[in-house]
Amino acid sequence: MTVNSEAPVASLMLVDDEPNILQALRRVLRREGYRLLMAHNGEEALEIMQNEPIDLVVSDSRMPGMDGAELLSRIQQTWPDCRRLMLTGHADLTSTIRAINEGQIYRYISKPWNDDELRLTIRQALEHQLAERERRRLEALTQAQNQELSSLNAHLEERVQIRTSELQQVADMLELAYGELKRSYVTATQVFSSLINQRLPRNLQTNTQVRDLIKAFTETHQCDEESQRSLLMAASLYNLGKMTWSDRLLSTPSDRLSTTDREVYKRYPVTGEGLLMALDYLEDTAQVIRHHRERWNGSGYPDRLKGEEIPYGARLLGLAVDFIELQRGMVLQRRLPRDDALKLLRKLSGRVYDPAMCEAFVTLCIEQAPDLGLGGAAIKSLDSRRLEPGMILVRDLHSESGMLLLNEGKQLTQHLIERLIRFEETEGTRYVLWVKMPDGDPE
């Protein structure tokens, strides 16, 4: 029953016992490029599902025999990857609740529907599905790469003897890039943050400094582990919504934007939240990203939240982002010196920022300077040739392209130092690392 002869971008099944409703749906969607199949009842729909790959089902709620809620529940159990929408009238509240609870539908659409809204909802559902598939693909890819690296490590000496110099360099680079990847959401998010940095000019890659500030603040104020993890992931991904911007918009200070560009700018927190919606474990992180541009006096965006209506993490992230971006020239036309940026934060306390949090944040920046990597007198800044085994990395090490090479907290070995030097020779560069000696050792 294919009705679209063009190359399909997705396969949709429309289910309704009324032929005129099916025809109306087909008219709405015929220009969208989908492969459309139709079923007149639940049994016919399940038979099609057995024989055809279906990406999305749109089902009426009221049908004789098997109703829409039962159909979508059975599809969810057998084909959970298939997205499910339900058409429902105002009197179908009970059926709608069943579909939500049992069928875990993506969304329900009231009849009579708005054509544009229906098309948009279907596009969003398919985009959500595509993002979830891509997440699973990346997770599988990361797991496969970790397994490969483990195998390489187990037989490293043997492989060095039989591989060519070019393959050895590739193995070293892979181990430096991925060998330090821990099984935690925070570390995985840092890798994604490194990928985001590939899109940004070097002077606009602010994630690392923002993350250092968030980490120091949450540790100083004894935030619980769950909140700290969510905030660190938000610090790594807060500018995800900027990835669709043009190079011109990326490099223009926010106070110099035109009216049109400013509207685009104001949407980036919501865009960032939307891109993370498919990842359930990032729900809290997505909320922090959505609201980090709100203001204490209610004049922010996107929801004009005020005071403590703004999530705690969003208030903190907004402070850290502004502090770093003011110094990078991303807010005002000129770059503010670090001390001037702190003075401006205090000046805007009570209007833009939570007064108590702002004072604590400024005090932290003055006393500890976590954004500068000055965690104590024992910390040293050394190039790779001056490193010694036993030293502990106190800041993440990234390549010039923004790729995560070594995680904070890694204790250096002679073998790892030699690999880093070989990687530098391959890349034609030199790296400076922030390190400390183990507790109890002399500086």
PDB file of C-alpha atoms in Angstrom, residues 234-440:
ATOM      1  CA  ALA A 234      26.077  20.789  31.779  1.00  0.00           C
ATOM      2  CA  ALA A 235      29.362  22.723  31.877  1.00  0.00           C
ATOM      3  CA  SER A 236      30.740  20.459  29.148  1.00  0.00           C
ATOM      4  CA  LEU A 237      27.666  20.716  26.905  1.00  0.00           C
ATOM      5  CA  TYR A 238      26.128  24.139  27.622  1.00  0.00           C
ATOM      6  CA  ASN A 239      27.041  25.547  24.182  1.00  0.00           C
ATOM      7  CA  LEU A 240      25.739  22.529  22.280  1.00  0.00           C
ATOM      8  CA  GLY A 241      22.914  24.679  20.924  1.00  0.00           C
ATOM      9  CA  LYS A 242      25.436  26.963  19.172  1.00  0.00           C
ATOM     10  CA  MET A 243      26.561  24.241  16.791  1.00  0.00           C
ATOM     11  CA  THR A 244      24.036  25.321  14.138  1.00  0.00           C
ATOM     12  CA  TRP A 245      25.249  28.927  14.121  1.00  0.00           C
ATOM     13  CA  SER A 246      27.210  30.480  11.299  1.00  0.00           C
ATOM     14  CA  ASP A 247      30.883  31.345  11.833  1.00  0.00           C
ATOM     15  CA  ARG A 248      29.942  35.031  11.799  1.00  0.00           C
ATOM     16  CA  LEU A 249      27.420  34.628  14.600  1.00  0.00           C
ATOM     17  CA  LEU A 250      29.852  32.551  16.650  1.00  0.00           C
ATOM     18  CA  SER A 251      32.501  35.269  16.529  1.00  0.00           C
ATOM     19  CA  THR A 252      30.200  38.257  17.212  1.00  0.00           C
ATOM     20  CA  PRO A 253      29.954  39.511  20.856  1.00  0.00           C
ATOM     21  CA  SER A 254      26.409  39.156  22.143  1.00  0.00           C
ATOM     22  CA  ASP A 255      26.027  42.892  22.805  1.00  0.00           C
ATOM     23  CA  ARG A 256      26.792  43.627  19.121  1.00  0.00           C
ATOM     24  CA  LEU A 257      24.166  41.321  17.606  1.00  0.00           C
ATOM     25  CA  SER A 258      21.426  42.591  15.314  1.00  0.00           C
ATOM     26  CA  THR A 259      17.812  42.121  16.347  1.00  0.00           C
ATOM     27  CA  THR A 260      17.468  39.060  14.110  1.00  0.00           C
ATOM     28  CA  ASP A 261      20.723  37.499  15.303  1.00  0.00           C
ATOM     29  CA  ARG A 262      19.807  38.170  18.907  1.00  0.00           C
ATOM     30  CA  GLU A 263      16.643  36.102  18.511  1.00  0.00           C
ATOM     31  CA  VAL A 264      18.761  33.247  17.144  1.00  0.00           C
ATOM     32  CA  TYR A 265      21.193  33.698  20.045  1.00  0.00           C
ATOM     33  CA  LYS A 266      18.417  33.512  22.641  1.00  0.00           C
ATOM     34  CA  ARG A 267      17.292  30.135  21.308  1.00  0.00           C
ATOM     35  CA  TYR A 268      20.562  28.299  21.897  1.00  0.00           C
ATOM     36  CA  PRO A 269      19.723  27.105  25.478  1.00  0.00           C
ATOM     37  CA  VAL A 270      16.436  25.603  24.259  1.00  0.00           C
ATOM     38  CA  THR A 271      18.163  24.063  21.235  1.00  0.00           C
ATOM     39  CA  GLY A 272      20.777  22.520  23.518  1.00  0.00           C
ATOM     40  CA  GLU A 273      18.073  21.101  25.759  1.00  0.00           C
ATOM     41  CA  GLY A 274      16.248  19.670  22.759  1.00  0.00           C
ATOM     42  CA  LEU A 275      19.338  17.894  21.451  1.00  0.00           C
ATOM     43  CA  LEU A 276      19.672  16.097  24.808  1.00  0.00           C
ATOM     44  CA  MET A 277      16.020  15.073  25.164  1.00  0.00           C
ATOM     45  CA  ALA A 278      16.671  11.594  23.756  1.00  0.00           C
ATOM     46  CA  LEU A 279      19.176  10.877  26.548  1.00  0.00           C
ATOM     47  CA  ASP A 280      17.113  10.111  29.654  1.00  0.00           C
ATOM     48  CA  TYR A 281      20.094  10.197  32.018  1.00  0.00           C
ATOM     49  CA  LEU A 282      20.810  13.785  30.914  1.00  0.00           C
ATOM     50  CA  GLU A 283      17.351  15.113  31.826  1.00  0.00           C
ATOM     51  CA  ASP A 284      18.622  17.172  34.784  1.00  0.00           C
ATOM     52  CA  THR A 285      21.592  18.378  32.745  1.00  0.00           C
ATOM     53  CA  ALA A 286      19.263  19.475  29.944  1.00  0.00           C
ATOM     54  CA  GLN A 287      17.184  21.524  32.415  1.00  0.00           C
ATOM     55  CA  VAL A 288      20.301  23.278  33.712  1.00  0.00           C
ATOM     56  CA  ILE A 289      21.309  24.133  30.137  1.00  0.00           C
ATOM     57  CA  ARG A 290      17.817  25.419  29.282  1.00  0.00           C
ATOM     58  CA  HIS A 291      17.718  27.872  32.190  1.00  0.00           C
ATOM     59  CA  HIS A 292      21.331  29.062  32.525  1.00  0.00           C
ATOM     60  CA  ARG A 293      20.453  32.328  30.714  1.00  0.00           C
ATOM     61  CA  GLU A 294      17.647  33.232  33.146  1.00  0.00           C
ATOM     62  CA  ARG A 295      18.213  36.259  35.393  1.00  0.00           C
ATOM     63  CA  TRP A 296      17.595  36.746  39.094  1.00  0.00           C
ATOM     64  CA  ASN A 297      15.211  39.669  38.400  1.00  0.00           C
ATOM     65  CA  GLY A 298      13.192  37.685  35.837  1.00  0.00           C
ATOM     66  CA  SER A 299      14.471  39.449  32.704  1.00  0.00           C
ATOM     67  CA  GLY A 300      16.327  36.438  31.273  1.00  0.00           C
ATOM     68  CA  TYR A 301      15.291  33.775  28.791  1.00  0.00           C
ATOM     69  CA  PRO A 302      13.812  31.467  27.633  1.00  0.00           C
ATOM     70  CA  ASP A 303      11.134  31.294  30.382  1.00  0.00           C
ATOM     71  CA  ARG A 304      11.750  34.524  32.334  1.00  0.00           C
ATOM     72  CA  LEU A 305      12.122  32.624  35.601  1.00  0.00           C
ATOM     73  CA  LYS A 306      12.837  34.749  38.646  1.00  0.00           C
ATOM     74  CA  GLY A 307      14.816  34.284  41.858  1.00  0.00           C
ATOM     75  CA  GLU A 308      14.806  30.773  43.257  1.00  0.00           C
ATOM     76  CA  GLU A 309      12.482  29.621  40.474  1.00  0.00           C
ATOM     77  CA  ILE A 310      15.713  29.309  38.518  1.00  0.00           C
ATOM     78  CA  PRO A 311      17.302  25.885  39.204  1.00  0.00           C
ATOM     79  CA  TYR A 312      20.338  26.081  41.480  1.00  0.00           C
ATOM     80  CA  GLY A 313      22.615  24.531  38.873  1.00  0.00           C
ATOM     81  CA  ALA A 314      21.442  26.932  36.165  1.00  0.00           C
ATOM     82  CA  ARG A 315      22.254  29.924  38.388  1.00  0.00           C
ATOM     83  CA  LEU A 316      25.767  28.587  38.979  1.00  0.00           C
ATOM     84  CA  LEU A 317      26.374  27.721  35.326  1.00  0.00           C
ATOM     85  CA  GLY A 318      25.249  31.199  34.239  1.00  0.00           C
ATOM     86  CA  LEU A 319      27.790  32.788  36.579  1.00  0.00           C
ATOM     87  CA  ALA A 320      30.651  30.600  35.379  1.00  0.00           C
ATOM     88  CA  VAL A 321      29.797  31.067  31.695  1.00  0.00           C
ATOM     89  CA  ASP A 322      29.568  34.855  31.979  1.00  0.00           C
ATOM     90  CA  PHE A 323      32.834  35.065  33.928  1.00  0.00           C
ATOM     91  CA  ILE A 324      34.773  33.156  31.257  1.00  0.00           C
ATOM     92  CA  GLU A 325      33.009  34.639  28.214  1.00  0.00           C
ATOM     93  CA  LEU A 326      33.496  38.208  29.459  1.00  0.00           C
ATOM     94  CA  GLN A 327      37.238  37.556  29.458  1.00  0.00           C
ATOM     95  CA  ARG A 328      37.094  36.035  25.958  1.00  0.00           C
ATOM     96  CA  GLY A 329      35.278  39.011  24.407  1.00  0.00           C
ATOM     97  CA  MET A 330      32.163  36.924  23.736  1.00  0.00           C
ATOM     98  CA  VAL A 331      29.776  39.218  25.635  1.00  0.00           C
ATOM     99  CA  LEU A 332      31.148  42.726  25.195  1.00  0.00           C
ATOM    100  CA  GLN A 333      33.065  44.093  22.225  1.00  0.00           C
ATOM    101  CA  ARG A 334      36.257  44.157  24.281  1.00  0.00           C
ATOM    102  CA  ARG A 335      37.804  41.499  26.479  1.00  0.00           C
ATOM    103  CA  LEU A 336      37.566  42.242  30.177  1.00  0.00           C
ATOM    104  CA  PRO A 337      40.591  41.570  32.377  1.00  0.00           C
ATOM    105  CA  ARG A 338      39.903  38.878  34.945  1.00  0.00           C
ATOM    106  CA  ASP A 339      39.620  41.300  37.887  1.00  0.00           C
ATOM    107  CA  ASP A 340      37.273  43.576  35.928  1.00  0.00           C
ATOM    108  CA  ALA A 341      35.063  40.589  35.093  1.00  0.00           C
ATOM    109  CA  LEU A 342      34.778  39.748  38.793  1.00  0.00           C
ATOM    110  CA  LYS A 343      33.883  43.368  39.582  1.00  0.00           C
ATOM    111  CA  LEU A 344      31.154  43.290  36.929  1.00  0.00           C
ATOM    112  CA  LEU A 345      29.679  40.096  38.397  1.00  0.00           C
ATOM    113  CA  ARG A 346      29.443  41.795  41.788  1.00  0.00           C
ATOM    114  CA  LYS A 347      27.892  44.879  40.211  1.00  0.00           C
ATOM    115  CA  LEU A 348      25.167  42.768  38.594  1.00  0.00           C
ATOM    116  CA  SER A 349      24.508  40.766  41.763  1.00  0.00           C
ATOM    117  CA  GLY A 350      20.841  40.926  42.719  1.00  0.00           C
ATOM    118  CA  ARG A 351      19.780  41.789  39.170  1.00  0.00           C
ATOM    119  CA  VAL A 352      21.327  39.144  36.955  1.00  0.00           C
ATOM    120  CA  TYR A 353      22.777  36.782  39.574  1.00  0.00           C
ATOM    121  CA  ASP A 354      21.739  35.186  42.857  1.00  0.00           C
ATOM    122  CA  PRO A 355      23.367  37.576  45.395  1.00  0.00           C
ATOM    123  CA  ALA A 356      24.539  34.915  47.862  1.00  0.00           C
ATOM    124  CA  MET A 357      25.821  32.599  45.147  1.00  0.00           C
ATOM    125  CA  CYS A 358      27.530  35.463  43.312  1.00  0.00           C
ATOM    126  CA  GLU A 359      29.471  36.515  46.411  1.00  0.00           C
ATOM    127  CA  ALA A 360      30.536  32.932  47.110  1.00  0.00           C
ATOM    128  CA  PHE A 361      31.554  32.479  43.474  1.00  0.00           C
ATOM    129  CA  VAL A 362      33.648  35.678  43.372  1.00  0.00           C
ATOM    130  CA  THR A 363      35.323  34.721  46.659  1.00  0.00           C
ATOM    131  CA  LEU A 364      36.198  31.301  45.213  1.00  0.00           C
ATOM    132  CA  CYS A 365      37.695  32.890  42.098  1.00  0.00           C
ATOM    133  CA  ILE A 366      39.803  35.269  44.181  1.00  0.00           C
ATOM    134  CA  GLU A 367      41.038  32.732  46.729  1.00  0.00           C
ATOM    135  CA  GLN A 368      41.435  29.580  44.610  1.00  0.00           C
ATOM    136  CA  ALA A 369      41.410  30.727  40.954  1.00  0.00           C
ATOM    137  CA  PRO A 370      40.251  27.297  39.716  1.00  0.00           C
ATOM    138  CA  ASP A 371      39.875  28.632  36.165  1.00  0.00           C
ATOM    139  CA  LEU A 372      43.633  29.280  36.099  1.00  0.00           C
ATOM    140  CA  GLY A 373      44.616  25.846  37.376  1.00  0.00           C
ATOM    141  CA  LEU A 374      46.240  27.289  40.500  1.00  0.00           C
ATOM    142  CA  GLY A 375      44.971  24.769  43.013  1.00  0.00           C
ATOM    143  CA  GLY A 376      47.931  25.191  45.378  1.00  0.00           C
ATOM    144  CA  ALA A 377      51.648  25.884  45.589  1.00  0.00           C
ATOM    145  CA  ALA A 378      52.503  22.245  44.797  1.00  0.00           C
ATOM    146  CA  ILE A 379      51.025  22.514  41.303  1.00  0.00           C
ATOM    147  CA  LYS A 380      53.506  22.960  38.462  1.00  0.00           C
ATOM    148  CA  SER A 381      53.196  23.815  34.799  1.00  0.00           C
ATOM    149  CA  LEU A 382      55.646  21.603  32.856  1.00  0.00           C
ATOM    150  CA  ASP A 383      56.240  20.623  29.248  1.00  0.00           C
ATOM    151  CA  SER A 384      56.389  16.923  28.426  1.00  0.00           C
ATOM    152  CA  ARG A 385      60.224  16.764  28.553  1.00  0.00           C
ATOM    153  CA  ARG A 386      60.221  17.870  32.198  1.00  0.00           C
ATOM    154  CA  LEU A 387      57.620  15.397  33.408  1.00  0.00           C
ATOM    155  CA  GLU A 388      58.578  12.722  35.901  1.00  0.00           C
ATOM    156  CA  PRO A 389      56.950   9.358  36.685  1.00  0.00           C
ATOM    157  CA  GLY A 390      54.591   9.598  39.658  1.00  0.00           C
ATOM    158  CA  MET A 391      53.351  13.099  38.899  1.00  0.00           C
ATOM    159  CA  ILE A 392      49.558  13.465  38.893  1.00  0.00           C
ATOM    160  CA  LEU A 393      47.669  15.431  36.240  1.00  0.00           C
ATOM    161  CA  VAL A 394      45.502  18.143  37.844  1.00  0.00           C
ATOM    162  CA  ARG A 395      43.822  19.382  34.654  1.00  0.00           C
ATOM    163  CA  ASP A 396      42.542  17.524  31.603  1.00  0.00           C
ATOM    164  CA  LEU A 397      44.970  17.571  28.673  1.00  0.00           C
ATOM    165  CA  HIS A 398      43.458  18.332  25.256  1.00  0.00           C
ATOM    166  CA  SER A 399      45.080  18.282  21.827  1.00  0.00           C
ATOM    167  CA  GLU A 400      45.302  21.470  19.783  1.00  0.00           C
ATOM    168  CA  SER A 401      42.135  20.418  17.982  1.00  0.00           C
ATOM    169  CA  GLY A 402      40.287  20.076  21.310  1.00  0.00           C
ATOM    170  CA  MET A 403      40.429  16.250  21.585  1.00  0.00           C
ATOM    171  CA  LEU A 404      40.631  14.857  25.143  1.00  0.00           C
ATOM    172  CA  LEU A 405      44.020  13.144  25.557  1.00  0.00           C
ATOM    173  CA  LEU A 406      44.448  12.559  29.317  1.00  0.00           C
ATOM    174  CA  ASN A 407      42.007  12.810  32.204  1.00  0.00           C
ATOM    175  CA  GLU A 408      42.539  14.855  35.335  1.00  0.00           C
ATOM    176  CA  GLY A 409      43.803  12.634  38.170  1.00  0.00           C
ATOM    177  CA  LYS A 410      45.924  10.360  35.957  1.00  0.00           C
ATOM    178  CA  GLN A 411      49.267   9.369  37.525  1.00  0.00           C
ATOM    179  CA  LEU A 412      52.013   9.549  34.931  1.00  0.00           C
ATOM    180  CA  THR A 413      54.350   6.639  34.192  1.00  0.00           C
ATOM    181  CA  GLN A 414      57.554   6.639  32.200  1.00  0.00           C
ATOM    182  CA  HIS A 415      55.809   4.630  29.494  1.00  0.00           C
ATOM    183  CA  LEU A 416      52.954   7.154  29.260  1.00  0.00           C
ATOM    184  CA  ILE A 417      55.358  10.121  29.163  1.00  0.00           C
ATOM    185  CA  GLU A 418      57.277   8.520  26.287  1.00  0.00           C
ATOM    186  CA  ARG A 419      54.031   7.927  24.400  1.00  0.00           C
ATOM    187  CA  LEU A 420      53.024  11.543  24.878  1.00  0.00           C
ATOM    188  CA  ILE A 421      56.368  12.716  23.503  1.00  0.00           C
ATOM    189  CA  ARG A 422      56.000  10.462  20.458  1.00  0.00           C
ATOM    190  CA  PHE A 423      52.498  11.827  19.903  1.00  0.00           C
ATOM    191  CA  GLU A 424      53.875  15.386  20.055  1.00  0.00           C
ATOM    192  CA  GLU A 425      56.482  14.498  17.447  1.00  0.00           C
ATOM    193  CA  THR A 426      53.760  13.092  15.205  1.00  0.00           C
ATOM    194  CA  GLU A 427      51.638  16.240  15.619  1.00  0.00           C
ATOM    195  CA  GLY A 428      54.596  18.644  15.441  1.00  0.00           C
ATOM    196  CA  THR A 429      53.693  20.405  18.692  1.00  0.00           C
ATOM    197  CA  ARG A 430      54.519  20.628  22.403  1.00  0.00           C
ATOM    198  CA  TYR A 431      52.057  20.369  25.295  1.00  0.00           C
ATOM    199  CA  VAL A 432      52.230  21.962  28.739  1.00  0.00           C
ATOM    200  CA  LEU A 433      50.698  19.930  31.585  1.00  0.00           C
ATOM    201  CA  TRP A 434      49.518  21.040  35.029  1.00  0.00           C
ATOM    202  CA  VAL A 435      50.787  18.415  37.499  1.00  0.00           C
ATOM    203  CA  LYS A 436      51.422  17.822  41.179  1.00  0.00           C
ATOM    204  CA  MET A 437      53.445  15.288  43.117  1.00  0.00           C
ATOM    205  CA  PRO A 438      51.592  12.580  45.096  1.00  0.00           C
ATOM    206  CA  ASP A 439      50.579  13.561  48.639  1.00  0.00           C
ATOM    207  CA  GLY A 440      53.538  13.379  50.983  1.00  0.00           C
TER     208      GLY A 440
END
